Tab-separated table of C-alpha atoms and ligand atoms in Angstrom:
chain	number	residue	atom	x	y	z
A	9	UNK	CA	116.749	86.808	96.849
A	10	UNK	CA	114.446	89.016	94.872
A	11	UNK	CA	113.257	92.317	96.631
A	12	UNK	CA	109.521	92.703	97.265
A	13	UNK	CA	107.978	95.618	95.696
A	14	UNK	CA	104.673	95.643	97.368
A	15	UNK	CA	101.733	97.622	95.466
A	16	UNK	CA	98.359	96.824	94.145
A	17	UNK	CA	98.809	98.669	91.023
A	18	UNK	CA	100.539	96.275	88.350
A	19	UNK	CA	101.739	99.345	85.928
A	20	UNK	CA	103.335	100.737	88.652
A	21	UNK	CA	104.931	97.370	89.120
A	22	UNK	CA	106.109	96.967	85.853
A	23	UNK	CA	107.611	100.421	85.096
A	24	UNK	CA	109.628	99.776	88.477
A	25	UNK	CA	110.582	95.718	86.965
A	26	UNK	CA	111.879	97.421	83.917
A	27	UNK	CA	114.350	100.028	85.860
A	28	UNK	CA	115.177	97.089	88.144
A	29	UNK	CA	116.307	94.756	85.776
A	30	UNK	CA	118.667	97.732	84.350
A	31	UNK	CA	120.393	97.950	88.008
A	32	UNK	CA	120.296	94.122	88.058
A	33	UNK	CA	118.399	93.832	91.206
A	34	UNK	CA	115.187	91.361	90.981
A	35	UNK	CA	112.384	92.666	91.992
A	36	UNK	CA	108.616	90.513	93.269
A	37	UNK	CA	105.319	91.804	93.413
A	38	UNK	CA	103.237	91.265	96.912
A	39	UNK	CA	99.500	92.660	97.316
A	40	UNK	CA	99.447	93.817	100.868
A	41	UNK	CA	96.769	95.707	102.308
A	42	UNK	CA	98.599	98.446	104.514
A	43	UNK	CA	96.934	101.389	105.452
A	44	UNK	CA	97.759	104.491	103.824
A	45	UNK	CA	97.198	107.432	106.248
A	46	UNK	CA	95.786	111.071	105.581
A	47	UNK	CA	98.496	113.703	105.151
A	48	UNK	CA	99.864	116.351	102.906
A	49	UNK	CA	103.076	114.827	101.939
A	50	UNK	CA	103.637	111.733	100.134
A	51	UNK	CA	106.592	110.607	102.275
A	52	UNK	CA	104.799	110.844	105.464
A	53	UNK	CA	102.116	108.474	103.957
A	54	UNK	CA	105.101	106.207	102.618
A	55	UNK	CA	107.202	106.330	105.690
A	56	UNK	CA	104.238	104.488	108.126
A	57	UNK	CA	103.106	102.386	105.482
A	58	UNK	CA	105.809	100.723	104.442
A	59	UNK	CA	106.844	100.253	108.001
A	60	UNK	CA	103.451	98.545	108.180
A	61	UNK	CA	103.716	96.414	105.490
A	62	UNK	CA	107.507	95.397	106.609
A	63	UNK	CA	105.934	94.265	110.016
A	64	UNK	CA	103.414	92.267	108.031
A	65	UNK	CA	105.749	90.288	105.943
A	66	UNK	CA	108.123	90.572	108.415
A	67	UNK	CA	110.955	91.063	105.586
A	68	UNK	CA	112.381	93.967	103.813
A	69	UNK	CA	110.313	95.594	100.802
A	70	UNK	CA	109.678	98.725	99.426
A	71	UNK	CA	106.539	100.382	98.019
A	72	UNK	CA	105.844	103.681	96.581
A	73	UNK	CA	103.271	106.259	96.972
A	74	UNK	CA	102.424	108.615	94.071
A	75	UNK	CA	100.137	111.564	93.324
A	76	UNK	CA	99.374	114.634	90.514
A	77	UNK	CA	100.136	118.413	91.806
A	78	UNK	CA	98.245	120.688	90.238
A	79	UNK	CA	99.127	123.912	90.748
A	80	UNK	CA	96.031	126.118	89.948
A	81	UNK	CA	94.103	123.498	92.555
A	82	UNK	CA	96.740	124.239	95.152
A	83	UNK	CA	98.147	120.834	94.853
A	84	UNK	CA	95.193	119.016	94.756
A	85	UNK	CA	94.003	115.803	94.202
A	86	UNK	CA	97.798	115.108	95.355
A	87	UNK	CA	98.298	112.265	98.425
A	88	UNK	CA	94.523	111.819	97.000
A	89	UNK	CA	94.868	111.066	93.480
A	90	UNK	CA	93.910	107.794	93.594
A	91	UNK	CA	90.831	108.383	94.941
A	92	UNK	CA	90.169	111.392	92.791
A	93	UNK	CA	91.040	109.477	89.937
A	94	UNK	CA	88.270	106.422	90.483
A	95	UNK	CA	85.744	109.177	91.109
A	96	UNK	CA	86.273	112.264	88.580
A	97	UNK	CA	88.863	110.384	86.833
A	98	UNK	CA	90.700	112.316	83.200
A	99	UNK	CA	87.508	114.070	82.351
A	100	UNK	CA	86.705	114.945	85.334
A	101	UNK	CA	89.941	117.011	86.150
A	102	UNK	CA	89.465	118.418	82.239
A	103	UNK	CA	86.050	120.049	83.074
A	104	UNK	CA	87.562	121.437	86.315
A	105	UNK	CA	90.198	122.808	84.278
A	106	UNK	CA	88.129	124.319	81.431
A	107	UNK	CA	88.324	127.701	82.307
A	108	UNK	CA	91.724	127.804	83.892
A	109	UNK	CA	94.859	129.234	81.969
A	110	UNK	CA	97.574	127.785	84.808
A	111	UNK	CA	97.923	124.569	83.830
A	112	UNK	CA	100.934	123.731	85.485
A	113	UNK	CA	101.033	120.486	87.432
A	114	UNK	CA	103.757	117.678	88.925
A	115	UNK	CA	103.905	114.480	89.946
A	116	UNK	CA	105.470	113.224	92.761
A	117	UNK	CA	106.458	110.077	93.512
A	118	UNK	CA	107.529	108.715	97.346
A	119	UNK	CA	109.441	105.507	97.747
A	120	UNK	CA	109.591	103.841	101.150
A	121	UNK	CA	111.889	100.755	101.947
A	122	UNK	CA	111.851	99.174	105.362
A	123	UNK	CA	113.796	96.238	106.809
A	124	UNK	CA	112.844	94.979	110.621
A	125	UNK	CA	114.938	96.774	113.345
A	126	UNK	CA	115.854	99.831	110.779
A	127	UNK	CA	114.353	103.207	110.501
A	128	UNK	CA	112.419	103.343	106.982
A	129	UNK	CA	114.147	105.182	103.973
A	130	UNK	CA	112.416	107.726	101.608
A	131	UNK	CA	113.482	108.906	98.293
A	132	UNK	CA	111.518	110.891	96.526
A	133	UNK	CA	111.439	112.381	92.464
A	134	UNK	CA	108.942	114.825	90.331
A	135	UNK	CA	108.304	115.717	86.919
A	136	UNK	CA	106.884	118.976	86.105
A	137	UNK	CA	104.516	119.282	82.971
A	138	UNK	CA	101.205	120.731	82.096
A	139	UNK	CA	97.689	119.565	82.092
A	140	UNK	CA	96.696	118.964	78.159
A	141	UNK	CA	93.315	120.560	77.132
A	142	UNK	CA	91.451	117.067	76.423
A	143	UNK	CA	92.864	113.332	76.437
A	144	UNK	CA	95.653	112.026	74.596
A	145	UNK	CA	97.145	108.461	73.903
A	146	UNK	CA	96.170	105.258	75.235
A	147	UNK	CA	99.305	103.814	76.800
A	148	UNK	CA	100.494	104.214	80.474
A	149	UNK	CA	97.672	104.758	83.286
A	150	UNK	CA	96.127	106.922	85.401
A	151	UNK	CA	96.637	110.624	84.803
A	152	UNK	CA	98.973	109.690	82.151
A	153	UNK	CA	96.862	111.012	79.221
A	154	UNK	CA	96.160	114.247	80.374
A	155	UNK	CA	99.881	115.384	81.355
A	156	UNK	CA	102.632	116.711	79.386
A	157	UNK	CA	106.280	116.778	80.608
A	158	UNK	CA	107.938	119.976	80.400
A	159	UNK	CA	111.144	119.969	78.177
A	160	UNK	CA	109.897	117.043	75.910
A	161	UNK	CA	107.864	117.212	72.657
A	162	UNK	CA	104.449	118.122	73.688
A	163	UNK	CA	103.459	113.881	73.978
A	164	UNK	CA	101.337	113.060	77.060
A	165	UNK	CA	102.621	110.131	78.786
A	166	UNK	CA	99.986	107.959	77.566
A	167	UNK	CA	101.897	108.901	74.095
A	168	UNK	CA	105.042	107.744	75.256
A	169	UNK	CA	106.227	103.969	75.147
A	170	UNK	CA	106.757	102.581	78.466
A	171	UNK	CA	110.430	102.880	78.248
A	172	UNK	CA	110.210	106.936	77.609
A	173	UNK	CA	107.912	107.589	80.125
A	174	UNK	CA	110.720	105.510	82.435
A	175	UNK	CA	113.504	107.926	81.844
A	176	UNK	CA	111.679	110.868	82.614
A	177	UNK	CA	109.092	109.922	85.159
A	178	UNK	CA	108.945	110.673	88.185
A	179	UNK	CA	108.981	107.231	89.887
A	180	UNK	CA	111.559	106.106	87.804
A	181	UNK	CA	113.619	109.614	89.444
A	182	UNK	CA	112.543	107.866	93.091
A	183	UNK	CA	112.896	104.270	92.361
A	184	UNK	CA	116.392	105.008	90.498
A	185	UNK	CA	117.730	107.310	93.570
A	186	UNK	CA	116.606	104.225	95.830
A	187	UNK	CA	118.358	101.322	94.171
A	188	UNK	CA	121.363	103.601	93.346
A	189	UNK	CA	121.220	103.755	97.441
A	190	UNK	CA	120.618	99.787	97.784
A	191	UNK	CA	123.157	98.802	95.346
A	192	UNK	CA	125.747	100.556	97.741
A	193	UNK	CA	124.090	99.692	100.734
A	194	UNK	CA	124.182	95.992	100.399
A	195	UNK	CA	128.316	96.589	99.111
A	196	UNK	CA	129.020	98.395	101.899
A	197	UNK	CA	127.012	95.829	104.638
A	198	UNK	CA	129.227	92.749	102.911
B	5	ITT	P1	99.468	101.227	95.475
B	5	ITT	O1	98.845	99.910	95.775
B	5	ITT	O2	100.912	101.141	95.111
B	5	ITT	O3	99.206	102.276	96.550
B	5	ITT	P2	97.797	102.979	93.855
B	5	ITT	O4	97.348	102.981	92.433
B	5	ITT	O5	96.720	103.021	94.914
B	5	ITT	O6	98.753	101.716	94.104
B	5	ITT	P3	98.759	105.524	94.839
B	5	ITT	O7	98.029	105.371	96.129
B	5	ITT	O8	100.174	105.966	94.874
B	5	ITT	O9	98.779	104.160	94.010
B	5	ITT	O10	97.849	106.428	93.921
B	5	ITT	C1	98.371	107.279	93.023
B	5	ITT	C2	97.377	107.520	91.903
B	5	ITT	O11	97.911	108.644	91.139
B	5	ITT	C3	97.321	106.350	90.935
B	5	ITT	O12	96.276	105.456	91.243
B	5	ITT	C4	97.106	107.057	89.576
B	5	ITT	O13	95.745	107.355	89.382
B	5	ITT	C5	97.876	108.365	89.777
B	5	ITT	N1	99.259	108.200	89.280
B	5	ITT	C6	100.373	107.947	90.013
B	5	ITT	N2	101.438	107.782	89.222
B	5	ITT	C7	100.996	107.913	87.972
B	5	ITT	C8	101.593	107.813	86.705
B	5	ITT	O14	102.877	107.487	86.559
B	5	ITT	N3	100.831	107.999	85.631
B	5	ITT	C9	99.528	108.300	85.742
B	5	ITT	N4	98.862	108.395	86.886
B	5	ITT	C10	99.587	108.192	88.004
């Protein structure tokens, strides 16, 4: 039975499909509404809304919540990246940035799974880079142009093919420590 991944962001869907198939777990994608609460952290957000969303389908699934850290902003736009990037979006960070030197930034990714009558699981992974000085690349989404991962060649993300950006992202670091944990899970529960 596949396991539902449930997001409204397809590119977040398929980066997770293509680390899924490499653990041989099948994964579906369900559009549920759940409400994502206000808070600092991104597992606190994760942690009631994917015990939401289990109660909904009444089923186990996972989702993930994501966001961009950037250090000169304090963190910021953070558990509010996706709001920050439909409204300011890649140029709008880049003009907020244009006089600032510390460029440092991560993103963090939170994944939630939830099964009815357990206690939801977190695992969570980052990627620390730097904020480019204007936009680079075209593939990915998101923030994807504008960061660099420290360590790596100096390519944005949006530079990267899909399967780079997989091995050194940071949801791939969360979705990989959670299907390590469901692979031997579901061994031990047989
Ligand atoms: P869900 O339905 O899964 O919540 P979403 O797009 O609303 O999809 P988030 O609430 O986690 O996801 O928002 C995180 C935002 O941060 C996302 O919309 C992007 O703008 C940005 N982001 C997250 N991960 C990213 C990545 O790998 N590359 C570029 N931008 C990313």
């Amino acid at each position: 039975m596949a396991l539902i991944f449930v997001t409204g962001n397809h590119h977040k869907f398929k980066e997770a499909s293509e680390i899924a198939i490499q653990h041989g777990i099948e994964i579906e994608h369900r559009n549920i509404p759940y409400v994502e609460i206000q808070a600092d952290k991104l597992e606190d957000v994760i942690r009631l809304g994917i015990q939401q969303a289990c109660a909904l389908l009444n089923g186990p699934c996972f989702a993930e919540d994501s966001g961009l850290f950037i250090q000169a902003f304090k963190g910021f736009p953070g558990p509010y990246s996706n709001f920050v990037f439909r409204t300011l979006g890649n140029d709008g960070i880049l003009k907020l940035m244009v006089d600032e030197t510390n460029r440092r930034a991560e993103f963090k990714s939170a994944v939630g799974y939830c099964e009815p009558g357990l206690k939801p699981k977190v695992f969570t992974g980052g990627v620390e880079g730097n904020i480019t000085l204007e936009a680079r690349g075209t593939l990915g989404f998101g923030f994807d142009p504008i960061f660099v991962p420290t360590g790596e060649d100096g390519r944005t993300f949006a530079e990267m093919p899909a399967g780079e950006k997989n091995k050194l992202s940071h949801r791939a670091r969360a979705i990989e420590a959670f299907f390590r944990w469901f692979k031997q899970r579901k061994t031990v529960d047989r």
